[in-house]
Tab-separated table of C-alpha atoms in Angstrom:
chain	number	residue	atom	x	y	z
W	1	MET	CA	-80.904	166.688	119.985
W	2	THR	CA	-77.979	164.268	120.337
W	3	ASP	CA	-74.942	165.484	122.285
W	4	TRP	CA	-71.968	164.890	119.972
W	5	ARG	CA	-69.455	166.441	122.416
W	6	GLY	CA	-67.888	168.829	119.952
W	7	TRP	CA	-67.605	166.398	117.017
W	8	LEU	CA	-68.635	167.962	113.705
W	9	ILE	CA	-71.427	165.525	112.843
W	10	THR	CA	-75.225	165.441	112.764
W	11	ASP	CA	-77.726	162.693	113.562
W	12	GLU	CA	-78.558	162.336	109.866
W	13	GLN	CA	-74.891	162.122	108.913
W	14	ALA	CA	-74.243	159.459	111.549
W	15	GLU	CA	-77.135	157.418	110.195
W	16	LEU	CA	-75.720	157.697	106.681
W	17	ILE	CA	-72.270	156.560	107.859
W	18	ARG	CA	-73.818	153.560	109.609
W	19	GLY	CA	-75.519	152.764	106.315
W	20	GLY	CA	-72.235	152.865	104.401
W	21	ASP	CA	-72.618	156.257	102.713
W	22	ILE	CA	-69.120	157.210	101.512
W	23	PRO	CA	-69.682	160.980	100.976
W	24	ALA	CA	-71.005	161.271	104.550
W	25	ARG	CA	-68.005	159.323	105.784
W	26	ASN	CA	-65.597	161.564	103.868
W	27	ARG	CA	-67.241	164.733	105.125
W	28	PHE	CA	-66.999	163.618	108.749
W	29	TYR	CA	-63.374	162.527	108.345
W	30	PHE	CA	-62.023	165.696	106.762
W	31	GLU	CA	-64.081	168.115	108.867
W	32	ASN	CA	-62.785	166.460	112.048
W	33	LEU	CA	-59.281	165.667	110.774
W	34	ALA	CA	-57.503	168.158	113.049
W	35	ARG	CA	-59.125	166.671	116.158
W	36	ILE	CA	-58.480	163.107	114.954
W	37	LYS	CA	-54.785	163.859	114.387
W	38	GLY	CA	-54.424	165.445	117.822
W	39	MET	CA	-56.026	162.438	119.512
W	40	ALA	CA	-53.946	159.976	117.474
W	41	TYR	CA	-50.593	161.630	118.175
W	42	ASN	CA	-51.431	162.012	121.863
W	43	TYR	CA	-52.465	158.340	122.121
W	44	ALA	CA	-49.316	157.192	120.303
W	45	TYR	CA	-47.116	159.280	122.610
W	46	LYS	CA	-48.717	157.959	125.791
W	47	THR	CA	-48.856	154.309	124.670
W	48	PRO	CA	-45.367	152.763	124.381
W	49	ARG	CA	-46.373	149.956	122.008
W	50	CYS	CA	-47.968	152.510	119.655
W	51	ARG	CA	-45.040	154.958	119.625
W	52	GLY	CA	-44.441	156.188	116.092
W	53	TYR	CA	-47.780	154.966	114.694
W	54	GLY	CA	-49.689	158.268	114.869
W	55	VAL	CA	-49.955	158.672	111.093
W	56	ASP	CA	-51.048	155.043	110.686
W	57	MET	CA	-53.787	155.556	113.289
W	58	VAL	CA	-55.161	158.544	111.412
W	59	SER	CA	-55.345	156.487	108.201
W	60	CYS	CA	-56.734	153.435	109.996
W	61	LEU	CA	-59.604	155.467	111.417
W	62	TYR	CA	-60.795	156.363	107.912
W	63	VAL	CA	-60.992	152.651	107.053
W	64	ASP	CA	-62.725	151.857	110.349
W	65	LEU	CA	-65.473	154.358	109.547
W	66	GLY	CA	-66.802	151.516	107.411
W	67	TYR	CA	-67.345	149.661	110.710
W	68	PHE	CA	-68.454	152.628	112.859
W	69	ARG	CA	-68.889	150.574	116.004
W	70	GLN	CA	-66.948	150.302	119.227
W	71	ASP	CA	-64.770	147.268	119.890
W	72	ASN	CA	-67.646	145.709	121.864
W	73	GLY	CA	-69.866	145.896	118.773
W	74	LYS	CA	-72.099	148.718	119.978
W	75	PRO	CA	-72.845	151.255	117.215
W	76	VAL	CA	-71.920	154.930	117.413
W	77	VAL	CA	-75.010	156.857	118.537
W	78	ASP	CA	-73.643	159.914	120.388
W	79	GLY	CA	-70.468	161.837	121.239
W	80	LEU	CA	-69.354	159.437	123.960
W	81	SER	CA	-69.659	156.310	121.811
W	82	LEU	CA	-68.005	158.203	118.927
W	83	SER	CA	-64.975	159.099	121.065
W	84	ARG	CA	-64.765	155.501	122.291
W	85	PHE	CA	-64.926	154.277	118.697
W	86	VAL	CA	-62.041	156.564	117.717
W	87	VAL	CA	-59.872	155.412	120.638
W	88	ALA	CA	-60.716	151.758	119.914
W	89	SER	CA	-59.619	152.276	116.311
W	90	PHE	CA	-56.286	153.606	117.564
W	91	ARG	CA	-55.903	150.719	120.024
W	92	TYR	CA	-56.421	148.039	117.376
W	93	CYS	CA	-54.532	149.811	114.584
W	94	LEU	CA	-51.411	147.664	115.066
W	95	TYR	CA	-53.539	144.550	114.557
W	96	GLY	CA	-55.290	145.695	111.376
W	97	GLY	CA	-58.029	147.954	112.726
W	98	LEU	CA	-61.627	147.376	113.805
W	99	LEU	CA	-63.041	146.683	110.327
W	100	TYR	CA	-60.317	144.182	109.460
W	101	LEU	CA	-60.570	142.332	112.776
W	102	SER	CA	-64.361	142.189	112.633
W	103	GLU	CA	-64.045	140.288	109.359
W	104	ASN	CA	-60.838	138.286	109.830
W	105	ASN	CA	-60.056	137.914	113.543
W	106	PRO	CA	-63.154	138.756	115.612
W	107	LYS	CA	-61.801	137.028	118.721
W	108	LEU	CA	-59.622	140.102	119.332
W	109	LEU	CA	-62.826	142.125	119.638
W	110	SER	CA	-64.534	139.741	122.055
W	111	GLY	CA	-64.315	139.287	125.791
W	112	GLY	CA	-60.914	140.284	127.100
W	113	GLY	CA	-59.797	141.503	123.677
W	114	LEU	CA	-56.113	142.442	123.483
W	115	ALA	CA	-55.546	141.534	127.142
W	116	VAL	CA	-56.351	137.881	126.350
W	117	TYR	CA	-55.348	137.271	122.751
W	118	ALA	CA	-52.640	139.790	121.845
W	119	ALA	CA	-49.092	139.736	123.117
W	120	ASP	CA	-47.568	143.074	124.073
W	121	CYS	CA	-43.900	144.011	123.970
W	122	LEU	CA	-41.492	145.666	126.399
W	123	SER	CA	-37.886	146.486	125.640
W	124	LEU	CA	-35.396	144.547	127.757
W	125	ASP	CA	-33.183	147.649	127.867
W	126	LYS	CA	-35.814	150.217	128.953
W	127	PRO	CA	-35.509	151.315	132.629
W	128	PHE	CA	-38.686	150.787	134.626
W	129	GLY	CA	-38.604	154.373	135.885
W	130	GLY	CA	-38.540	155.740	132.362
W	131	MET	CA	-41.705	153.984	131.220
W	132	GLN	CA	-44.574	156.129	130.032
W	133	ASN	CA	-47.487	156.348	132.485
W	134	ALA	CA	-45.354	154.806	135.253
W	135	LYS	CA	-46.093	157.951	137.305
W	136	ARG	CA	-42.924	157.645	139.350
W	137	HIS	CA	-39.499	159.182	139.152
W	138	GLN	CA	-36.479	157.354	137.853
W	139	ASP	CA	-34.018	156.727	140.637
W	140	ASP	CA	-31.648	154.020	141.873
W	141	LYS	CA	-34.555	151.819	142.978
W	142	ASN	CA	-36.296	151.609	139.620
W	143	ALA	CA	-33.556	152.404	137.111
W	144	CYS	CA	-32.987	148.687	136.472
W	145	THR	CA	-34.243	147.169	133.225
W	146	LEU	CA	-36.355	144.100	132.554
W	147	GLY	CA	-33.269	142.363	131.207
W	148	GLU	CA	-31.576	142.746	134.620
W	149	VAL	CA	-34.349	141.070	136.591
W	150	VAL	CA	-35.403	138.272	134.219
W	151	PRO	CA	-33.191	135.202	134.853
W	152	ALA	CA	-31.150	134.440	131.766
W	153	PRO	CA	-27.657	133.152	130.960
W	154	ASP	CA	-25.052	135.843	130.505
W	155	MET	CA	-24.403	135.547	126.791
W	156	LEU	CA	-22.715	138.911	126.295
W	157	GLU	CA	-19.329	137.745	127.563
W	158	GLY	CA	-19.346	134.783	125.206
W	159	LEU	CA	-20.129	137.088	122.299
W	160	GLY	CA	-17.247	139.396	123.125
W	161	PHE	CA	-19.203	142.436	124.326
W	162	VAL	CA	-17.330	144.821	126.615
W	163	ASP	CA	-18.802	147.662	128.689
W	164	HIS	CA	-16.822	150.817	127.851
W	165	THR	CA	-18.897	153.186	130.010
W	166	ASP	CA	-16.058	153.975	132.406
W	167	ASP	CA	-13.602	154.307	129.518
W	168	LEU	CA	-15.861	156.814	127.810
W	169	LYS	CA	-16.145	158.880	131.003
W	170	ALA	CA	-12.350	159.018	131.221
W	171	VAL	CA	-11.957	159.893	127.538
W	172	VAL	CA	-14.064	163.069	127.792
W	173	ALA	CA	-13.173	164.040	131.373
W	174	ASP	CA	-10.728	166.809	130.387
W	175	LEU	CA	-13.101	168.209	127.766
W	176	LEU	CA	-15.962	168.975	130.152
W	177	SER	CA	-16.370	170.997	133.327
W	178	PRO	CA	-16.823	169.107	136.636
W	179	ARG	CA	-20.599	169.567	136.580
W	180	GLU	CA	-20.806	168.649	132.904
W	181	ASN	CA	-18.856	165.480	133.673
W	182	VAL	CA	-21.427	164.569	136.315
W	183	TYR	CA	-24.249	165.187	133.832
W	184	PHE	CA	-22.520	163.165	131.108
W	185	GLY	CA	-21.841	160.256	133.470
W	186	LEU	CA	-25.457	160.068	134.593
W	187	PHE	CA	-26.736	160.436	131.037
W	188	ILE	CA	-24.735	157.559	129.544
W	189	GLU	CA	-25.712	155.376	132.492
W	190	GLY	CA	-29.324	155.731	131.367
W	191	TYR	CA	-30.777	158.381	133.680
W	192	GLY	CA	-33.366	160.761	132.261
W	193	ASN	CA	-33.200	164.540	132.559
W	194	ALA	CA	-35.739	164.589	135.404
W	195	GLU	CA	-33.547	162.434	137.655
W	196	ILE	CA	-30.354	164.214	136.550
W	197	SER	CA	-31.977	167.528	137.410
W	198	ARG	CA	-32.888	166.243	140.859
W	199	ARG	CA	-29.347	165.077	141.520
W	200	LEU	CA	-27.652	168.189	140.184
W	201	GLY	CA	-30.107	170.569	141.826
W	202	TYR	CA	-31.073	172.310	138.571
W	203	LYS	CA	-32.471	171.489	135.166
W	204	GLY	CA	-30.200	168.890	133.632
W	205	SER	CA	-31.465	169.810	130.162
W	206	ASN	CA	-29.739	173.194	130.544
W	207	CYS	CA	-26.435	171.359	130.657
W	208	ALA	CA	-27.164	169.110	127.680
W	209	PRO	CA	-26.593	171.674	124.869
W	210	ARG	CA	-23.167	172.663	126.224
W	211	VAL	CA	-22.117	169.029	126.584
W	212	ARG	CA	-23.271	168.150	123.065
W	213	GLU	CA	-21.480	171.150	121.574
W	214	LYS	CA	-18.173	170.355	123.312
W	215	LEU	CA	-18.346	166.697	122.292
W	216	ARG	CA	-19.210	167.669	118.723
W	217	LYS	CA	-16.226	170.029	118.450
W	218	ASN	CA	-13.870	167.361	119.810
W	219	CYS	CA	-15.311	164.465	117.825
W	220	SER	CA	-12.054	163.523	116.091
W	221	LEU	CA	-10.079	163.600	119.347
W	222	ILE	CA	-12.652	161.452	121.144
W	223	LEU	CA	-12.694	158.877	118.348
W	224	SER	CA	-8.897	158.646	118.312
W	225	ARG	CA	-8.848	158.132	122.083
W	226	LEU	CA	-11.478	155.412	121.844
W	227	ALA	CA	-9.561	153.701	119.047
W	228	ALA	CA	-6.443	153.720	121.245
W	229	LEU	CA	-8.454	151.844	123.894
W	230	GLY	CA	-9.390	149.173	121.391
W	231	VAL	CA	-12.912	150.385	120.702
W	232	SER	CA	-13.981	149.964	117.077
W	233	VAL	CA	-14.824	153.350	115.562
W	234	ASP	CA	-14.805	152.284	111.909
W	235	GLY	CA	-18.493	153.104	111.539
W	236	TYR	CA	-17.815	156.781	112.316
W	237	GLU	CA	-14.806	157.259	110.041
W	238	ASN	CA	-15.129	160.250	107.670
W	239	LYS	CA	-18.554	161.115	109.115
W	240	ALA	CA	-19.274	164.584	110.493
W	241	PRO	CA	-21.242	164.689	113.763
W	242	TYR	CA	-24.804	165.939	113.507
W	243	ASN	CA	-25.095	169.686	113.973
W	244	PRO	CA	-28.641	171.122	114.243
W	245	LYS	CA	-27.295	174.597	113.405
W	246	THR	CA	-26.267	173.646	109.877
W	247	ASP	CA	-28.526	174.503	106.969
W	248	LYS	CA	-30.876	171.769	105.852
W	249	VAL	CA	-29.834	170.044	102.632
W	250	TYR	CA	-32.651	169.294	100.197
W	251	LYS	CA	-32.568	166.657	97.463
W	252	LEU	CA	-34.710	168.803	95.159
W	253	SER	CA	-33.795	172.190	93.765
W	254	PRO	CA	-35.583	175.318	95.069
W	255	GLU	CA	-37.585	175.497	91.848
W	256	ARG	CA	-38.806	171.899	92.101
W	257	ARG	CA	-39.660	172.333	95.791
W	258	ALA	CA	-41.636	175.483	94.964
W	259	ARG	CA	-43.460	173.605	92.190
W	260	ALA	CA	-44.293	170.728	94.548
W	261	ALA	CA	-45.625	173.182	97.135
W	262	GLU	CA	-47.816	174.852	94.496
W	263	LEU	CA	-49.237	171.494	93.363
W	264	LYS	CA	-49.994	170.596	96.976
W	265	ARG	CA	-51.797	173.912	97.444
W	266	ILE	CA	-53.899	173.249	94.341
W	267	ARG	CA	-54.817	169.730	95.514
W	268	GLU	CA	-55.878	170.998	98.943
W	269	ALA	CA	-57.958	173.765	97.350
W	270	LYS	CA	-59.753	171.195	95.155
W	271	LYS	CA	-60.342	168.993	98.212
W	272	ARG	CA	-61.864	171.888	100.165
W	273	ALA	CA	-64.062	172.770	97.199
W	274	LEU	CA	-65.261	169.158	96.925
W	275	LEU	CA	-66.088	169.011	100.625
W	276	SER	CA	-68.002	172.291	100.377
W	277	ALA	CA	-69.990	170.938	97.442
W	278	THR	CA	-70.874	167.639	99.172
W	279	SER	CA	-71.931	169.393	102.389
W	280	ILE	CA	-74.593	171.458	100.622
């Protein structure tokens, strides 16, 4: 008996999927959809270049079931190779997926794979200490960004950019308590809550809601002070600051939203009935 490591699949079903059987593929996909989504969202969160692509990875995996092999070409024969296939599908999702690459760009699936043929990206403004999987705290030694260490001509002055960080600290100084001012100063300088907490001696996130609320209430005053300093605030004119406590505004009426929810329930019921029928 093959060890499928908790995946809802049988040896016969795996053989059918390898042979291109669509009903077997659909049954595996929908019966394991909750696990696939959890793995996809977790992978997207932990992989900076894949951030925000969780939904795309879930969809890409369905297409890649037509390939049903790992990125090294080995077919799925047990739970371990199945898990590796799923992760490989997530890894190559940004480049079209395993099935697409196997037909149109197989060099990405050979040898060094992405490490050799695919360029990765890193934001010039992201502090090194704040990178996912860096496994180190953000502090003065690693708070610098890639843009600060890569030699390049200083073009910002020529383009008229001005750093208003100190001005902003002064503008809100009388609106916040001494400790809130410290938190705000560290926050706008780019420090994360973990490092702020270490410096303040308590959870910096506890201070964040109070700071946001005070700044929200004094939005008009802050904008007028910034305008007096020569900072352009035209983009914020006549706009209310975001308030999570306000009621959500829907584009559709309550009746149309209720109707849409009922139609969704009917579709899902039909889908479950179809899956039950095909699994018999």
